Coordinates of C-alpha atoms in Angstrom, one line a residue:
M1 CA -80.4 -23.2 44.6
V2 CA -78.4 -20.8 46.1
S3 CA -74.9 -22.7 45.3
S4 CA -76.7 -22.0 41.6
K5 CA -76.9 -17.8 41.5
M6 CA -73.5 -17.5 42.8
G7 CA -72.0 -19.9 40.1
A8 CA -74.4 -17.6 37.8
V9 CA -73.6 -14.5 39.4
M10 CA -69.0 -15.5 39.1
K11 CA -69.9 -16.8 35.7
Q12 CA -71.7 -13.3 34.8
G13 CA -69.0 -10.7 36.5
F14 CA -66.0 -12.8 35.1
R15 CA -67.7 -12.0 31.5
Q16 CA -68.3 -8.6 32.4
C17 CA -63.9 -8.8 33.3
M18 CA -63.2 -10.0 29.8
A19 CA -65.7 -7.6 28.1
W20 CA -63.8 -4.7 30.0
L21 CA -60.4 -6.5 29.6
H22 CA -61.6 -7.0 25.5
T23 CA -62.5 -2.9 25.3
W24 CA -59.8 -1.6 26.1
T25 CA -56.4 -3.4 25.1
G26 CA -58.4 -3.2 22.4
L27 CA -58.6 0.5 22.3
V28 CA -55.3 0.9 23.8
V29 CA -53.5 -0.7 20.6
G30 CA -55.7 -1.0 18.7
W31 CA -54.9 2.0 15.6
V32 CA -51.3 0.4 15.9
L33 CA -53.0 -3.1 15.0
F34 CA -54.7 -1.2 12.5
F35 CA -51.3 -0.4 11.0
V36 CA -49.3 -4.1 11.2
F37 CA -52.6 -5.8 9.9
L38 CA -52.8 -3.8 6.7
T39 CA -48.9 -3.2 6.1
G40 CA -48.7 -6.8 6.8
T41 CA -51.9 -7.9 4.1
A42 CA -50.0 -5.4 1.1
G43 CA -46.6 -7.1 2.2
Y44 CA -48.0 -10.2 1.7
V45 CA -48.2 -9.8 -2.1
Q46 CA -44.7 -8.0 -1.7
V47 CA -43.3 -9.9 -4.6
E48 CA -46.0 -8.3 -7.5
L49 CA -46.1 -4.9 -5.3
T50 CA -42.5 -4.7 -6.3
R51 CA -42.8 -6.1 -9.7
W52 CA -45.3 -3.3 -10.3
M53 CA -44.0 -0.4 -8.6
Q54 CA -40.5 -1.2 -10.9
P55 CA -42.4 -1.1 -14.2
E56 CA -38.7 -1.2 -16.6
R57 CA -38.5 -5.0 -15.7
P58 CA -39.5 -7.5 -18.5
L59 CA -42.8 -9.6 -17.6
Q60 CA -42.9 -12.6 -16.7
S61 CA -42.5 -15.7 -19.6
S62 CA -43.4 -18.8 -20.1
M63 CA -40.3 -19.8 -22.0
I64 CA -37.1 -20.2 -19.1
P65 CA -33.6 -21.5 -20.2
N66 CA -33.5 -24.5 -18.2
T67 CA -31.3 -24.5 -15.3
S68 CA -28.1 -26.2 -16.6
E69 CA -28.2 -23.0 -18.8
Q70 CA -28.4 -20.3 -16.0
L71 CA -26.0 -22.8 -13.9
N72 CA -23.5 -22.0 -16.4
K73 CA -23.9 -18.5 -17.2
A74 CA -24.4 -17.4 -13.4
Y75 CA -21.4 -19.3 -12.3
H76 CA -19.4 -17.8 -15.5
Y77 CA -20.1 -14.2 -14.7
L78 CA -19.3 -15.1 -10.8
K79 CA -15.6 -16.1 -11.5
M80 CA -15.2 -13.6 -14.2
N81 CA -16.3 -10.6 -11.4
S82 CA -13.3 -9.0 -9.4
E83 CA -15.3 -8.2 -6.3
A84 CA -16.5 -11.6 -6.2
Q85 CA -13.2 -13.2 -6.1
T86 CA -12.2 -12.4 -2.4
A87 CA -16.1 -13.4 -1.6
E88 CA -16.4 -16.2 0.8
R89 CA -19.6 -17.4 -0.4
W90 CA -21.3 -17.4 -3.7
G91 CA -24.6 -17.4 -4.6
I92 CA -26.8 -18.2 -7.4
N93 CA -30.9 -18.0 -7.2
F94 CA -32.0 -19.0 -10.5
L95 CA -35.7 -17.8 -12.7
V96 CA -37.8 -20.9 -11.9
N97 CA -41.9 -20.7 -13.1
E98 CA -42.2 -20.0 -9.3
R99 CA -43.5 -17.0 -7.1
G100 CA -41.2 -14.7 -6.1
R101 CA -38.2 -16.2 -8.5
D102 CA -38.9 -14.5 -11.3
E103 CA -35.2 -13.2 -12.0
L104 CA -31.5 -14.8 -11.9
N105 CA -29.7 -13.3 -10.1
V106 CA -25.1 -13.8 -8.0
N107 CA -25.0 -12.5 -5.3
W108 CA -22.0 -12.8 -2.9
S109 CA -20.5 -11.9 0.5
Q110 CA -17.3 -10.4 1.6
P111 CA -15.1 -12.3 4.7
A112 CA -16.3 -10.0 8.0
K113 CA -14.0 -7.5 8.9
Q114 CA -12.2 -7.3 12.1
D115 CA -15.3 -5.2 14.0
Q116 CA -17.9 -6.5 12.4
R117 CA -20.2 -10.0 12.8
Y118 CA -21.2 -10.2 9.1
G119 CA -19.4 -9.4 5.7
E120 CA -20.4 -7.0 2.9
Y121 CA -22.9 -8.5 0.9
K122 CA -23.4 -7.6 -2.7
Q123 CA -26.1 -8.8 -5.9
E124 CA -26.4 -8.6 -9.3
T125 CA -29.5 -9.2 -11.2
L126 CA -28.6 -11.2 -14.6
D127 CA -30.1 -11.8 -18.1
A128 CA -31.1 -15.1 -18.0
N129 CA -30.5 -15.4 -21.7
T130 CA -27.2 -13.5 -22.2
G131 CA -25.7 -14.5 -18.6
L132 CA -25.0 -10.1 -18.9
A133 CA -26.1 -7.7 -16.0
L134 CA -29.0 -6.2 -16.5
A135 CA -28.7 -3.3 -15.1
Q136 CA -26.3 -2.9 -18.4
T137 CA -29.1 -2.9 -20.8
I138 CA -32.5 -2.1 -18.2
K139 CA -31.8 -0.3 -14.7
P140 CA -35.1 -0.6 -12.7
R141 CA -36.6 2.7 -10.4
E142 CA -35.5 2.5 -7.2
T143 CA -38.4 2.1 -4.9
G144 CA -38.8 0.3 -1.5
G145 CA -42.0 -1.7 -3.5
G146 CA -43.7 -3.8 -1.5
D147 CA -40.3 -4.8 0.7
S148 CA -41.2 -1.6 2.6
L149 CA -44.6 -2.1 3.1
Y150 CA -43.4 -6.0 4.5
R151 CA -40.8 -4.2 6.7
M152 CA -43.5 -1.3 7.8
H153 CA -45.5 -4.0 9.3
Y154 CA -43.0 -4.9 12.2
A155 CA -40.7 -2.5 12.0
L156 CA -42.4 0.3 11.7
H157 CA -40.5 3.5 10.5
Y158 CA -38.4 6.0 11.5
I159 CA -37.3 4.6 14.8
P160 CA -34.7 1.9 16.0
Y161 CA -35.4 -1.6 14.8
D162 CA -35.4 -2.9 19.0
W163 CA -37.9 -0.6 19.9
A164 CA -39.8 -1.0 17.0
I165 CA -39.8 -5.0 17.1
R166 CA -40.9 -4.8 20.6
I167 CA -43.6 -2.1 20.5
V168 CA -45.3 -4.3 17.5
G169 CA -44.8 -7.1 20.3
I170 CA -46.4 -5.3 23.1
C171 CA -49.3 -5.1 20.8
T172 CA -49.5 -8.7 19.0
M173 CA -50.2 -9.9 22.8
F174 CA -52.8 -6.8 24.0
M175 CA -54.0 -8.9 20.2
F176 CA -53.6 -12.0 21.5
V177 CA -55.6 -11.5 24.7
T178 CA -58.5 -9.3 23.1
I179 CA -59.0 -12.3 21.0
I180 CA -59.0 -14.5 23.8
S181 CA -61.5 -12.3 25.6
G182 CA -63.3 -11.5 23.0
V183 CA -64.4 -15.1 22.8
I184 CA -65.2 -15.6 26.4
T185 CA -67.0 -12.4 26.6
H186 CA -69.4 -13.2 23.6
K187 CA -71.1 -16.1 24.8
K188 CA -73.3 -16.6 21.8
I189 CA -70.6 -15.2 19.0
F190 CA -71.2 -18.4 16.7
K191 CA -74.4 -17.9 16.7
D192 CA -74.8 -14.1 16.5
F193 CA -72.2 -15.1 13.5
F194 CA -75.5 -15.7 11.3
T195 CA -77.0 -12.6 12.7
F196 CA -77.1 -8.6 11.0
R197 CA -79.0 -6.5 11.7
P198 CA -78.9 -3.1 9.6
A199 CA -79.3 0.2 10.0
K200 CA -79.3 -0.6 13.5
G201 CA -76.8 1.8 14.9
Q202 CA -74.7 0.5 17.8
R203 CA -76.3 -2.9 17.1
S204 CA -75.3 -3.3 13.5
W205 CA -71.6 -2.2 14.0
L206 CA -71.6 -5.0 17.5
D207 CA -73.2 -7.9 14.7
A208 CA -70.1 -6.2 12.0
H209 CA -67.4 -7.0 14.7
A210 CA -68.7 -10.2 15.6
V211 CA -69.2 -11.3 12.2
L212 CA -66.0 -10.4 11.0
S213 CA -64.7 -11.9 14.1
V214 CA -65.6 -15.1 14.2
I215 CA -65.5 -15.8 10.0
A216 CA -61.6 -16.1 9.8
L217 CA -61.0 -16.6 14.3
P218 CA -58.3 -19.7 13.6
F219 CA -56.5 -17.4 11.1
Y220 CA -56.4 -14.3 14.2
I221 CA -55.2 -16.7 15.9
M222 CA -52.1 -18.6 14.1
I223 CA -51.3 -15.1 12.4
T224 CA -50.9 -13.2 16.2
Y225 CA -49.0 -16.2 18.0
S226 CA -46.8 -17.0 15.0
G227 CA -45.9 -13.3 14.8
L228 CA -44.8 -13.8 18.2
I229 CA -42.0 -16.7 17.2
F230 CA -40.6 -15.0 15.1
F231 CA -39.2 -12.7 17.9
A232 CA -39.6 -15.0 20.6
N233 CA -35.6 -14.0 21.8
A234 CA -35.9 -10.1 21.6
Y235 CA -39.2 -10.8 23.5
M236 CA -37.9 -13.1 25.9
P237 CA -34.2 -11.8 25.9
L238 CA -32.9 -14.0 29.1
G239 CA -34.1 -17.2 27.9
V240 CA -31.3 -18.5 26.1
P241 CA -28.0 -16.5 27.8
M242 CA -30.0 -18.0 31.5
V243 CA -28.9 -21.4 30.3
Y244 CA -25.7 -21.3 28.0
G245 CA -24.5 -18.2 29.9
F246 CA -24.4 -14.1 28.6
G247 CA -21.9 -13.4 25.9
E248 CA -21.4 -14.0 21.9
K249 CA -19.6 -16.9 22.6
K250 CA -22.1 -18.7 24.9
V251 CA -25.0 -17.6 22.8
D252 CA -23.3 -19.4 19.7
R253 CA -23.3 -22.7 21.9
F254 CA -27.1 -22.7 21.5
Y255 CA -27.3 -21.9 17.7
E256 CA -24.8 -24.9 17.2
E257 CA -27.0 -26.9 19.6
L258 CA -29.9 -26.5 18.1
Y259 CA -28.7 -26.4 13.7
Q260 CA -26.3 -29.2 14.3
D261 CA -27.5 -31.3 12.2
S262 CA -28.2 -28.6 9.4
G263 CA -24.2 -27.8 9.7
F264 CA -24.9 -24.6 11.6
S265 CA -21.4 -22.8 12.4
P266 CA -20.4 -19.3 13.7
S267 CA -19.5 -16.8 11.4
F268 CA -16.8 -15.7 13.0
E269 CA -15.0 -19.1 13.7
N270 CA -11.4 -18.4 13.8
T271 CA -10.8 -20.4 11.1
K272 CA -8.3 -20.1 8.0
I273 CA -10.9 -19.3 5.1
M274 CA -9.7 -19.5 1.4
T275 CA -11.2 -17.2 -1.0
L276 CA -13.6 -18.3 -3.6
G277 CA -11.2 -16.7 -6.4
Q278 CA -8.3 -18.8 -4.7
S279 CA -10.5 -22.4 -4.7
A280 CA -12.5 -22.3 -7.7
T281 CA -9.7 -23.6 -10.2
N282 CA -9.6 -26.4 -8.5
F283 CA -13.2 -27.6 -8.5
V284 CA -14.8 -30.0 -10.2
N285 CA -17.2 -29.3 -12.6
V286 CA -20.7 -28.6 -11.4
Q287 CA -23.1 -30.2 -14.4
P288 CA -23.0 -33.6 -13.1
L289 CA -23.6 -32.1 -9.7
L290 CA -26.2 -30.6 -10.7
K291 CA -27.8 -33.6 -12.4
Q292 CA -27.6 -35.7 -9.3
A293 CA -29.6 -32.8 -7.7
Q294 CA -32.4 -33.1 -10.7
Q295 CA -32.7 -36.4 -10.6
Q296 CA -33.3 -36.7 -6.7
W297 CA -35.5 -34.0 -6.5
G298 CA -37.1 -33.6 -10.1
K299 CA -35.8 -31.2 -13.2
D300 CA -37.4 -27.7 -12.6
S301 CA -37.8 -28.1 -8.6
I302 CA -33.7 -26.5 -8.1
S303 CA -34.4 -22.8 -6.1
S304 CA -30.6 -21.3 -5.6
V305 CA -26.9 -22.7 -5.0
N306 CA -24.6 -21.5 -2.7
F307 CA -20.4 -22.4 -3.3
Y308 CA -18.4 -22.3 0.4
P309 CA -14.7 -22.3 0.1
Q310 CA -12.3 -24.4 1.3
K311 CA -12.4 -23.7 5.8
G312 CA -8.8 -25.2 7.2
N313 CA -9.4 -29.0 7.2
T314 CA -13.2 -29.1 5.3
P315 CA -13.4 -29.0 1.7
P316 CA -15.1 -26.5 -0.7
K317 CA -19.1 -27.1 -0.7
L318 CA -21.5 -26.4 -2.8
E319 CA -24.8 -26.5 -1.6
F320 CA -28.4 -26.8 -3.3
Y321 CA -31.4 -25.8 -2.6
K322 CA -35.1 -27.7 -3.1
I323 CA -37.9 -25.3 -3.9
N324 CA -40.7 -26.4 -0.9
N325 CA -43.6 -25.3 -2.3
D326 CA -45.8 -28.7 -1.2
S327 CA -44.7 -28.2 2.6
V328 CA -46.0 -25.8 5.6
V329 CA -42.7 -25.8 7.3
R330 CA -40.6 -22.7 6.7
Q331 CA -37.4 -25.0 5.9
R332 CA -34.4 -24.9 3.1
T333 CA -34.1 -28.7 2.3
S334 CA -30.3 -28.9 1.0
M335 CA -27.8 -31.3 -1.0
D336 CA -24.2 -30.9 -0.4
F337 CA -21.2 -31.7 -2.6
D338 CA -17.5 -31.7 -1.8
L339 CA -16.1 -29.3 -4.8
F340 CA -13.2 -31.5 -5.0
T341 CA -14.0 -34.4 -5.3
G342 CA -17.3 -34.2 -6.7
K343 CA -18.7 -36.3 -4.0
I344 CA -22.1 -36.1 -2.0
L345 CA -21.7 -34.7 1.7
S346 CA -25.5 -34.8 2.9
K347 CA -28.9 -34.2 2.0
D348 CA -32.4 -33.5 2.7
L349 CA -31.8 -32.6 6.7
N350 CA -34.7 -31.4 7.4
N351 CA -35.7 -34.7 8.6
Q352 CA -33.6 -34.3 11.1
E353 CA -34.4 -31.2 12.9
K354 CA -34.9 -30.8 16.7
A355 CA -38.7 -30.4 17.8
P356 CA -38.6 -27.3 19.3
L357 CA -37.1 -26.0 15.5
K358 CA -39.7 -28.3 13.7
F359 CA -42.3 -26.4 15.6
A360 CA -41.4 -22.7 15.1
N361 CA -40.6 -23.2 11.6
T362 CA -44.2 -24.8 11.6
M363 CA -46.1 -22.0 12.7
L364 CA -43.2 -19.4 10.6
G365 CA -44.4 -20.7 7.7
L366 CA -48.0 -20.6 8.7
H367 CA -47.3 -16.8 9.6
E368 CA -45.4 -16.2 5.7
G369 CA -47.6 -18.8 4.1
L370 CA -45.0 -18.8 1.5
F371 CA -46.3 -22.4 0.7
A372 CA -49.8 -21.3 -1.0
S373 CA -51.2 -21.9 -4.3
P374 CA -52.3 -18.9 -6.0
L375 CA -56.1 -19.1 -4.4
M376 CA -54.9 -19.8 -1.5
R377 CA -52.8 -16.3 -1.2
I378 CA -56.1 -14.9 -2.7
F379 CA -57.5 -16.1 1.0
Y380 CA -54.5 -15.0 2.8
V381 CA -55.1 -11.6 1.8
I382 CA -59.1 -11.7 1.9
T383 CA -58.6 -13.2 5.7
G384 CA -56.0 -10.3 6.0
L385 CA -58.1 -7.7 5.1
L386 CA -61.0 -9.3 6.9
G387 CA -58.9 -9.0 10.4
T388 CA -57.9 -5.2 9.7
A389 CA -61.9 -4.4 9.2
M390 CA -62.6 -6.4 12.3
I391 CA -60.3 -4.0 14.2
A392 CA -61.5 -1.3 12.3
T393 CA -65.5 -1.9 13.6
G394 CA -64.0 -2.6 16.8
L395 CA -62.9 1.1 17.1
V396 CA -65.9 2.5 15.8
L397 CA -67.7 0.4 17.7
W398 CA -66.0 2.1 20.9
T399 CA -67.2 5.5 20.1
V400 CA -71.1 4.8 18.2
K401 CA -71.4 3.2 21.9
R402 CA -70.7 6.5 23.6
R403 CA -71.7 9.2 21.4
P404 CA -75.1 9.4 22.6
K405 CA -74.5 10.0 26.0
Q406 CA -71.4 12.8 25.1
I407 CA -74.2 15.1 22.6
K408 CA -76.7 14.4 25.4
A409 CA -74.4 15.4 27.7
G410 CA -73.9 19.0 25.8
Q411 CA -70.1 18.0 25.3
M412 CA -68.0 16.1 23.5
S413 CA -64.7 15.4 26.0
F414 CA -61.0 14.7 25.1
G415 CA -61.1 11.2 25.4
H416 CA -63.4 10.8 23.1
A417 CA -62.4 13.3 20.7
L418 CA -59.4 12.1 20.4
V419 CA -60.4 8.7 19.3
E420 CA -62.6 10.0 17.1
R421 CA -60.8 11.4 14.9
L422 CA -57.6 9.1 15.7
N423 CA -59.9 6.6 14.2
I424 CA -60.3 8.6 10.9
A425 CA -57.3 9.4 10.3
V426 CA -56.0 5.7 10.8
I427 CA -58.7 3.7 9.2
A428 CA -59.5 6.4 6.3
G429 CA -56.7 7.9 6.0
L430 CA -53.8 4.8 6.0
P431 CA -55.4 3.5 3.1
L432 CA -55.1 6.9 1.2
A433 CA -51.5 7.0 2.8
I434 CA -50.9 3.7 1.0
A435 CA -52.7 4.6 -2.3
T436 CA -50.2 8.0 -2.1
Y437 CA -47.1 5.6 -2.0
F438 CA -48.1 4.2 -5.1
W439 CA -48.9 7.4 -6.6
A440 CA -45.5 8.9 -5.5
N441 CA -43.7 5.6 -7.6
R442 CA -45.0 7.4 -10.8
F443 CA -44.7 11.2 -10.0
I444 CA -41.2 11.3 -8.6
D445 CA -38.7 11.3 -11.3
S446 CA -36.4 7.3 -11.8
G447 CA -33.3 9.7 -11.6
F448 CA -34.2 11.5 -8.6
S449 CA -31.7 10.9 -5.2
G450 CA -33.1 9.0 -2.7
R451 CA -36.4 8.7 -4.9
A452 CA -37.1 4.9 -2.5
A453 CA -37.2 6.5 0.6
W454 CA -39.1 9.7 -0.5
E455 CA -41.8 7.4 -1.3
V456 CA -42.7 6.3 2.4
H457 CA -41.9 9.7 3.3
T458 CA -45.1 10.8 1.1
L459 CA -47.1 7.7 2.9
Y460 CA -46.1 9.3 6.4
I461 CA -47.2 13.1 5.5
T462 CA -50.7 11.7 4.1
L463 CA -51.0 9.9 7.2
L464 CA -50.1 13.2 9.4
V465 CA -52.2 15.5 6.8
S466 CA -55.4 12.7 7.3
F467 CA -54.8 13.3 11.3
I468 CA -54.7 17.3 10.9
Y469 CA -58.0 16.9 8.5
S470 CA -59.3 15.2 10.9
L471 CA -59.0 17.8 13.6
F472 CA -60.4 20.4 11.5
R473 CA -64.0 18.7 10.0
P474 CA -67.2 17.6 11.6
I475 CA -66.7 14.1 12.1
A476 CA -68.7 12.8 9.6
K477 CA -67.5 14.8 6.4
A478 CA -64.1 13.7 7.6
W479 CA -64.9 10.2 7.3
F480 CA -66.8 10.4 3.8
E481 CA -64.2 12.8 2.4
L482 CA -61.4 11.1 3.3
L483 CA -63.0 7.4 2.0
I484 CA -63.8 9.2 -1.1
I485 CA -60.9 10.6 -1.9
A486 CA -58.9 7.3 -1.2
A487 CA -61.0 5.5 -3.5
L488 CA -61.0 7.6 -6.2
A489 CA -57.0 7.4 -5.5
Y490 CA -57.3 3.2 -5.9
L491 CA -59.7 3.3 -8.6
F492 CA -57.5 5.8 -10.7
L493 CA -54.2 4.1 -9.9
P494 CA -54.4 1.3 -12.9
I495 CA -55.5 4.8 -15.3
L496 CA -52.1 6.0 -14.2
N497 CA -50.5 3.2 -14.8
L498 CA -52.1 3.0 -18.7
F499 CA -50.7 5.9 -19.5
T500 CA -47.3 6.0 -17.4
T501 CA -45.5 2.8 -18.3
E502 CA -46.2 -0.3 -21.0
R503 CA -47.0 -2.5 -18.0
H504 CA -50.8 -1.7 -17.7
L505 CA -53.6 -4.2 -17.5
G506 CA -53.7 -4.4 -21.7
I507 CA -50.1 -5.9 -21.8
T508 CA -50.2 -7.8 -18.8
L509 CA -53.2 -9.8 -19.3
R510 CA -52.1 -10.2 -22.7
Q511 CA -48.7 -11.5 -22.5
A512 CA -50.4 -13.9 -19.1
D513 CA -48.6 -11.9 -17.0
Y514 CA -51.5 -12.7 -14.2
A515 CA -49.5 -11.7 -11.2
L516 CA -48.6 -8.5 -12.2
A517 CA -52.2 -7.9 -13.3
S518 CA -53.6 -9.1 -10.1
I519 CA -52.7 -5.7 -8.5
D520 CA -54.1 -3.7 -11.2
I521 CA -57.1 -5.5 -10.3
G522 CA -56.5 -5.5 -6.7
F523 CA -56.5 -1.8 -6.7
F524 CA -60.3 -1.3 -9.1
I525 CA -61.7 -4.0 -5.9
I526 CA -60.3 -1.9 -3.3
G527 CA -61.5 1.6 -4.8
L528 CA -64.6 -0.1 -5.3
V529 CA -65.2 -0.9 -1.3
L530 CA -63.3 2.7 -0.4
A531 CA -66.2 3.9 -2.8
W532 CA -69.2 2.0 -0.6
S533 CA -67.5 2.7 2.3
A534 CA -67.7 6.2 1.7
Y535 CA -71.3 5.9 0.6
R536 CA -73.0 3.6 3.0
V537 CA -71.0 6.9 6.3
W538 CA -73.0 9.4 4.1
I539 CA -76.4 6.7 4.7
K540 CA -75.6 6.3 8.1
R541 CA -75.1 10.3 8.8
N542 CA -78.4 10.9 7.5
A543 CA -80.4 7.7 8.7
I544 CA -79.2 7.1 12.2
L545 CA -77.2 10.2 13.8
K546 CA -79.5 12.5 12.8
P547 CA -81.8 10.9 15.3
I548 CA -79.9 10.9 17.7
I549 CA -79.2 15.1 17.1
K550 CA -82.7 15.7 17.1
T551 CA -83.0 14.4 20.8
A552 CA -79.9 16.1 21.7
K553 CA -80.9 19.1 20.7
K554 CA -83.9 19.3 22.7
T555 CA -81.6 18.8 25.7
I556 CA -79.3 21.4 24.8
K557 CA -82.2 23.8 24.6
T558 CA -83.0 22.9 28.1
S559 CA -79.4 22.4 29.8
K560 CA -77.9 25.4 31.5
T561 CA -74.6 23.7 31.8
L562 CA -74.2 23.9 27.9
S563 CA -70.1 23.9 26.7
S564 CA -69.1 26.6 23.9
K565 CA -68.2 24.1 21.9
D566 CA -71.4 22.5 20.3
P567 CA -71.2 18.4 19.9
V568 CA -73.5 18.4 17.3
K569 CA -72.0 20.5 14.8
D570 CA -68.9 18.6 15.7
I571 CA -70.2 15.3 14.7
L572 CA -72.3 17.0 11.4

């Protein structure tokens, strides 16, 4: 009997410790995690967002030139381009009916200079029908596009890259702790998933937080853990050097061993490399090689091709890469040919990958979701937004739980006031800031120097203004006003697109370019959700805060130590 009671006390104490850990780890990094989740979710549709932000680009068409024609045109362009003659690698990315492959482009890499590890990289988009550089006929506006939002979710902005990934990494580790401690703390978490009590103040926020936490819990665990895998060597920098030794050459031994079956070799090896301009005259016809790859993988299954010159006694090589949309694993299935003889060198080496590399590529593939079908991509976006909402409800719950005590005390502490204002600035201000990023894309002149950078500047300026605005407005009004402004910003984006471009919904739906049309539709849906959130804030203000304030005013009248700053006015 005694032992069972002691066990119950210890069990309760452990849960209380986990509750404390869950609360404070979530609060300390909550705003960074909200930023990471929201920009990461937007970054997941980076391809579609970039197309929306470059309306000069042609619509996706079902009439795509076959791969053989594209290879001929792109290969001819590379052989005729003077800059590409001195390159040590040529690349061609084909236009295919797959997400993110809506352009035919060529790229090349120059040899690294003595003081550099990698050589200069250049890329040119071609017209798939004529083989001419697209910049000669259509020049899309300069923009950060969806790529900037994607980069923000792991590299932030305005701070050095190495610092940024470590800050995000620490916050991600905190989130992993928060998720695990949250599961331990809420012993009835799955039962509470089916319970939501509206208009109950703190209880309602707790219910909402529990529902959002459980509804996509496996996704949150996967996305958090796999996010740490991306920069494992940066977070644990001594792991490889302790085994292989310190210094670039010693570390390269690790990569050679890890990728030995994939033909990895350091880019700075001391082997004489001929330029492709010198080698190309002796290359075999590449069309029969393309047919061999198509016979192995299928007619429309090749995504890109790379050309490499002769390296010492190693013959020049051509690598075809397969479209891997049928596997979760992030991989590049290749087929290599000798460009002097046309003899096949290797194929499908991914099956020979070492277990650690296979595991890492699987986790990274899950994180990026490049394998996903259109329906699965929608689920990725929804679960990303649910994760963002989970973090938001947790941050708001912290203030809702402590707000009545602040009011009854007649004084709002600095820490509580700071959390309230940061919640407003980030949870309501960041969606507004991202919306202004898209508005800036349409309003900044296409010929303006540095316009891509100023699109991003506009985002952060709006975020800063949101924080300053929240400092000078009552809490409930600041919530409502920023949310309603953000709602209007998103609702009017499709209308702005209608008046400023020829890529509005009327065109994209008629031309069956549903990927591009989904962006305008998504803006409208987000605007409706934000408008509903603003409405609920106003309703809650009247239904929940006023009874608390009524009680607080009685306390304030009888209090002799009341601060000169009335917390009631600060809230309303």
